[in-house]
Amino acid sequence: MGRTVVVLGGGISGLAASYYLSRAPCAPKVVLVEGSERLGGWIRSVRGPDGAVFELGPRGIRPAGALGARTLLLVSELGLDSEVLPVRGDHPAAQNRFLYVGGALHALPSGIRGLLRPSPPFSKPLFWAGLRDLTTPRGKDPDETVHSFAQRRLGSEVASLAMDSLCRGVFAGNSRELSVRSCFPSLFQAEQTHRSILLGLLLGAGRGPQLDSALIRQARAERWSQWSLRGGLETLPQALNAHLTSRGVSVLQGQPVCGLSLQAEGRWKVSLGDSSLEADHIISAIPASVLSKLLPAEAAPLARALSTITAVSVAVVNLQYRGARLPVQGFGHLVPSSEDPVILGIVYDSVAFPEQDGSSPGLRLTVMLGGSWLQTLEARGCVLSQELFQQEAEKAAATQLGLNEPPSHCLVHLHKNSIPQYTLGHWQKLESAAQFLAAQKLPLTLAGASYEGVAVNDCIESGRQAAARVLGTEPNS
Ligand SMILES: Cc1cc2nc3c(=O)[nH]c(=O)nc-3n(C[C@H](O)[C@H](O)[C@H](O)COP(=O)(O)OP(=O)(O)OC[C@H]3O[C@@H](n4cnc5c(N)ncnc54)[C@H](O)[C@@H]3O)c2cc1C
């Protein structure tokens, strides 16, 4: 009898793991178990009354680097090339990003010339931050917070405005708590290898396997900064699901896993309420803290390590305005915590992807709310009403972008515990989990946003690597 691999979680990580397993020459029997009624996890696209696309989760995927290319290859394998909406390098959404500081929008400088010019809100040209980086010795600690790393290498303004905002934009997190080693491994590695972020990024680029396809070549030639899909990013999990079903993978939906136990022969029993599955191997692509509660007593040390990988909530408010105009054209703006503790940033969706605007001309924006403000409200057990988030979002659109008329359409979602936080020492948690799994020879492989990257590209790669480990193949092939 062939092996059975059960994949837990039908978000993009679990779907990717199942996809790469199902394509192997001697594919095992694969069962994908999703707790909710739909696949895709945080990737969710909904249509407005006029056909406009509203992304409730991710809205753009970066094509850069080996992981970006790998996802484009996947898109082509799924036959989605004609659905891709690129943001080309010469487009305002690729060139312009803003910070909202001191009650005004400031364009972030780009290119060498931009670094030499004064660029408010920074008091000096960013050239000086670069010079500081080139002359600062290598750090000695095995890990450091993003804030401390940026302050040491680039100065306190870059740390408290740019890196604080970046941590809020990517992780909805606090740069004084997040780990540079785990959140921005390329920056950490650049310092370790080349003693400088700038030198490391310049000299270290272009490594890794060079994947090739027509779509990858097009993305490179046109210098895409990101891409989406015509019907929204949820098209990707939908296409993966269709592929899996065609390959004979059992995809179970609405079946939350409620316990895992080890049987005498070293196989797993996966409990699903009133039924169960048997598995020779499990790939877990559910959040680490959820897995920690399902593991059997024999895996208590692993459960302890996983339970410390926490996640924060984000409120996503999609707004549509009829006949409104933005004061600037770009991808969007981020807001440092010193400026506004409530708003993480605003994405100008219509600028990057006007094809998704729908039939009535309207401006689509997404306001992201979270950070310490939301954490405090959650900790106090406050009632978090849709009205509260909508009011705060509309207020931000009015103050920060001058959109004073009420929106014609609005969607509000609170995504609880949606973004994992790689806090200082995250790498040690991963090491102790890996050591436990190896020492106990547990047939369990971890994948998903809880571990080594929250971006969609990272999650797909984590699923691919998990599948390669289970199959015993070389992950970089
Ligand atoms: C608001 C927001 C905006 C984002 N924007 C971007 C962006 O623009 N670009 C980008 O690259 N990334 C972005 N991200 C990050 C990225 O979307 C996520 O990190 C990624 O989708 C996570 O995928 P995952 O499969 O690892 O986890 P999830 O999506 O969390 O999937 C896990 C799945 O497991 C299921 N599950 C949980 N418990 C059980 C159980 N007991 N039994 C069975 N199933 C279970 C869940 O229902 C879920 O479907 C964003 C994230 C959010 C929240």
mmCIF file of C-alpha atoms and ligand atoms in Angstrom, residues 7-16 32-44 55-62 169-170 172 226-227 233 252 254-259 270-272 284-287 290-291 294 312-316 331 347 366 368 413 415-420 422 447-451 453-460 462, ligand 1:
data_model
loop_
_atom_site.group_PDB
_atom_site.id
_atom_site.type_symbol
_atom_site.label_atom_id
_atom_site.label_comp_id
_atom_site.label_asym_id
_atom_site.label_seq_id
_atom_site.Cartn_x
_atom_site.Cartn_y
_atom_site.Cartn_z
ATOM 1 C CA VAL A 7 -1.784 18.159 4.748
ATOM 2 C CA LEU A 8 -3.369 20.296 7.470
ATOM 3 C CA GLY A 9 -4.734 23.685 6.357
ATOM 4 C CA GLY A 10 -6.007 24.797 2.955
ATOM 5 C CA GLY A 11 -4.400 28.236 2.900
ATOM 6 C CA ILE A 12 -1.848 28.955 0.178
ATOM 7 C CA SER A 13 0.893 27.037 2.070
ATOM 8 C CA GLY A 14 -1.138 23.830 2.392
ATOM 9 C CA LEU A 15 -2.402 24.112 -1.182
ATOM 10 C CA ALA A 16 1.172 24.580 -2.451
ATOM 11 C CA LEU A 32 -5.778 18.095 2.272
ATOM 12 C CA VAL A 33 -7.873 18.975 5.325
ATOM 13 C CA GLU A 34 -9.281 22.494 5.682
ATOM 14 C CA GLY A 35 -11.261 23.514 8.743
ATOM 15 C CA SER A 36 -13.392 26.219 7.132
ATOM 16 C CA GLU A 37 -15.800 25.939 4.208
ATOM 17 C CA ARG A 38 -13.464 27.711 1.774
ATOM 18 C CA LEU A 39 -9.867 27.337 0.617
ATOM 19 C CA GLY A 40 -7.269 30.088 0.394
ATOM 20 C CA GLY A 41 -6.937 31.108 4.055
ATOM 21 C CA TRP A 42 -6.211 34.848 4.220
ATOM 22 C CA ILE A 43 -6.295 35.132 0.401
ATOM 23 C CA ARG A 44 -9.830 36.247 -0.308
ATOM 24 C CA GLU A 55 -9.030 42.088 -1.729
ATOM 25 C CA LEU A 56 -9.636 41.261 1.934
ATOM 26 C CA GLY A 57 -6.124 39.875 2.363
ATOM 27 C CA PRO A 58 -3.073 40.123 0.113
ATOM 28 C CA ARG A 59 -3.432 42.279 -3.003
ATOM 29 C CA GLY A 60 -0.076 42.076 -4.729
ATOM 30 C CA ILE A 61 2.701 39.534 -5.136
ATOM 31 C CA ARG A 62 6.301 40.505 -5.759
ATOM 32 C CA GLY A 169 3.136 47.587 6.656
ATOM 33 C CA VAL A 170 4.437 44.025 6.339
ATOM 34 C CA ALA A 172 1.407 44.941 11.437
ATOM 35 C CA GLN A 226 4.269 43.292 -8.342
ATOM 36 C CA TRP A 227 1.324 41.546 -9.944
ATOM 37 C CA LEU A 233 -5.636 36.830 -5.982
ATOM 38 C CA LEU A 252 -11.812 18.029 2.623
ATOM 39 C CA GLY A 254 -15.360 22.281 6.692
ATOM 40 C CA GLN A 255 -13.410 19.607 8.625
ATOM 41 C CA PRO A 256 -11.356 21.183 11.410
ATOM 42 C CA VAL A 257 -8.673 18.897 12.781
ATOM 43 C CA CYS A 258 -9.281 18.573 16.517
ATOM 44 C CA GLY A 259 -6.454 16.273 17.597
ATOM 45 C CA VAL A 270 -5.877 12.724 12.568
ATOM 46 C CA SER A 271 -9.142 13.350 14.457
ATOM 47 C CA LEU A 272 -11.851 15.311 12.636
ATOM 48 C CA SER A 284 1.134 21.059 8.995
ATOM 49 C CA ALA A 285 0.243 24.324 7.220
ATOM 50 C CA ILE A 286 -1.992 25.649 9.993
ATOM 51 C CA PRO A 287 -0.754 28.384 12.359
ATOM 52 C CA VAL A 290 -3.117 26.085 16.528
ATOM 53 C CA LEU A 291 -0.882 23.071 15.856
ATOM 54 C CA LEU A 294 -3.435 19.549 18.608
ATOM 55 C CA VAL A 312 -1.522 39.876 15.668
ATOM 56 C CA SER A 313 -4.874 40.966 14.268
ATOM 57 C CA VAL A 314 -5.433 43.444 11.442
ATOM 58 C CA ALA A 315 -8.616 45.268 10.478
ATOM 59 C CA VAL A 316 -8.994 45.667 6.723
ATOM 60 C CA PHE A 331 1.250 52.273 -4.564
ATOM 61 C CA VAL A 347 -3.090 51.096 -0.335
ATOM 62 C CA THR A 366 -7.708 49.724 1.410
ATOM 63 C CA MET A 368 -5.197 48.754 7.219
ATOM 64 C CA HIS A 413 -13.165 42.741 8.201
ATOM 65 C CA HIS A 415 -8.714 39.334 10.651
ATOM 66 C CA LYS A 416 -7.959 37.927 14.061
ATOM 67 C CA ASN A 417 -4.426 36.632 14.691
ATOM 68 C CA SER A 418 -3.672 36.873 10.989
ATOM 69 C CA ILE A 419 -0.029 37.976 10.886
ATOM 70 C CA PRO A 420 2.590 35.890 12.719
ATOM 71 C CA TYR A 422 8.723 36.837 14.411
ATOM 72 C CA ALA A 447 5.029 24.820 6.602
ATOM 73 C CA GLY A 448 3.220 28.143 6.489
ATOM 74 C CA ALA A 449 3.442 31.769 7.489
ATOM 75 C CA SER A 450 4.319 31.006 11.126
ATOM 76 C CA TYR A 451 7.910 30.113 10.348
ATOM 77 C CA GLY A 453 8.233 34.473 5.883
ATOM 78 C CA VAL A 454 4.671 35.744 5.731
ATOM 79 C CA ALA A 455 4.546 36.877 2.090
ATOM 80 C CA VAL A 456 2.587 34.711 -0.348
ATOM 81 C CA ASN A 457 5.868 33.823 -2.118
ATOM 82 C CA ASP A 458 7.390 32.638 1.175
ATOM 83 C CA CYS A 459 4.314 30.554 1.973
ATOM 84 C CA ILE A 460 4.335 28.857 -1.439
ATOM 85 C CA SER A 462 7.455 26.691 2.462
HETATM 86 C C1 LIG B 1 -4.642 41.609 5.605
HETATM 87 C C2 LIG B 1 -3.459 40.896 5.010
HETATM 88 C C3 LIG B 1 -2.793 41.453 3.921
HETATM 89 C C4 LIG B 1 -1.712 40.788 3.351
HETATM 90 N N1 LIG B 1 -1.097 41.329 2.261
HETATM 91 C C5 LIG B 1 -0.131 40.636 1.628
HETATM 92 C C6 LIG B 1 0.370 41.071 0.379
HETATM 93 O O1 LIG B 1 -0.092 42.096 -0.174
HETATM 94 N N2 LIG B 1 1.328 40.329 -0.228
HETATM 95 C C7 LIG B 1 1.803 39.167 0.300
HETATM 96 O O2 LIG B 1 2.691 38.528 -0.286
HETATM 97 N N3 LIG B 1 1.335 38.703 1.492
HETATM 98 C C8 LIG B 1 0.372 39.401 2.149
HETATM 99 N N4 LIG B 1 -0.159 38.914 3.315
HETATM 100 C C9 LIG B 1 0.390 37.689 3.908
HETATM 101 C C10 LIG B 1 -0.151 36.387 3.303
HETATM 102 O O3 LIG B 1 -1.403 36.599 2.699
HETATM 103 C C11 LIG B 1 -0.316 35.310 4.376
HETATM 104 O O4 LIG B 1 0.828 35.219 5.184
HETATM 105 C C12 LIG B 1 -0.575 33.952 3.728
HETATM 106 O O5 LIG B 1 -1.737 33.993 2.923
HETATM 107 C C13 LIG B 1 -0.713 32.877 4.815
HETATM 108 O O6 LIG B 1 -0.941 31.628 4.196
HETATM 109 P P1 LIG B 1 -0.899 30.269 5.035
HETATM 110 O O7 LIG B 1 -1.417 29.208 4.149
HETATM 111 O O8 LIG B 1 0.445 30.049 5.628
HETATM 112 O O9 LIG B 1 -1.877 30.503 6.269
HETATM 113 P P2 LIG B 1 -3.445 30.770 6.304
HETATM 114 O O10 LIG B 1 -3.865 31.610 5.184
HETATM 115 O O11 LIG B 1 -3.701 31.221 7.704
HETATM 116 O O12 LIG B 1 -4.077 29.305 6.097
HETATM 117 C C14 LIG B 1 -4.181 28.384 7.147
HETATM 118 C C15 LIG B 1 -5.424 27.554 6.896
HETATM 119 O O13 LIG B 1 -5.538 26.571 7.934
HETATM 120 C C16 LIG B 1 -6.894 26.462 8.287
HETATM 121 N N5 LIG B 1 -6.964 25.891 9.646
HETATM 122 C C17 LIG B 1 -6.703 26.490 10.824
HETATM 123 N N6 LIG B 1 -6.911 25.637 11.840
HETATM 124 C C18 LIG B 1 -7.286 24.468 11.288
HETATM 125 C C19 LIG B 1 -7.627 23.190 11.816
HETATM 126 N N7 LIG B 1 -7.636 22.929 13.142
HETATM 127 N N8 LIG B 1 -7.963 22.193 10.947
HETATM 128 C C20 LIG B 1 -7.970 22.401 9.601
HETATM 129 N N9 LIG B 1 -7.666 23.604 9.054
HETATM 130 C C21 LIG B 1 -7.320 24.610 9.888
HETATM 131 C C22 LIG B 1 -7.431 27.876 8.186
HETATM 132 O O14 LIG B 1 -8.838 27.886 8.062
HETATM 133 C C23 LIG B 1 -6.719 28.385 6.941
HETATM 134 O O15 LIG B 1 -7.461 28.151 5.773
HETATM 135 C C24 LIG B 1 -1.263 39.556 3.902
HETATM 136 C C25 LIG B 1 -1.928 38.998 5.002
HETATM 137 C C26 LIG B 1 -3.026 39.647 5.545
HETATM 138 C C27 LIG B 1 -3.752 39.017 6.712
#
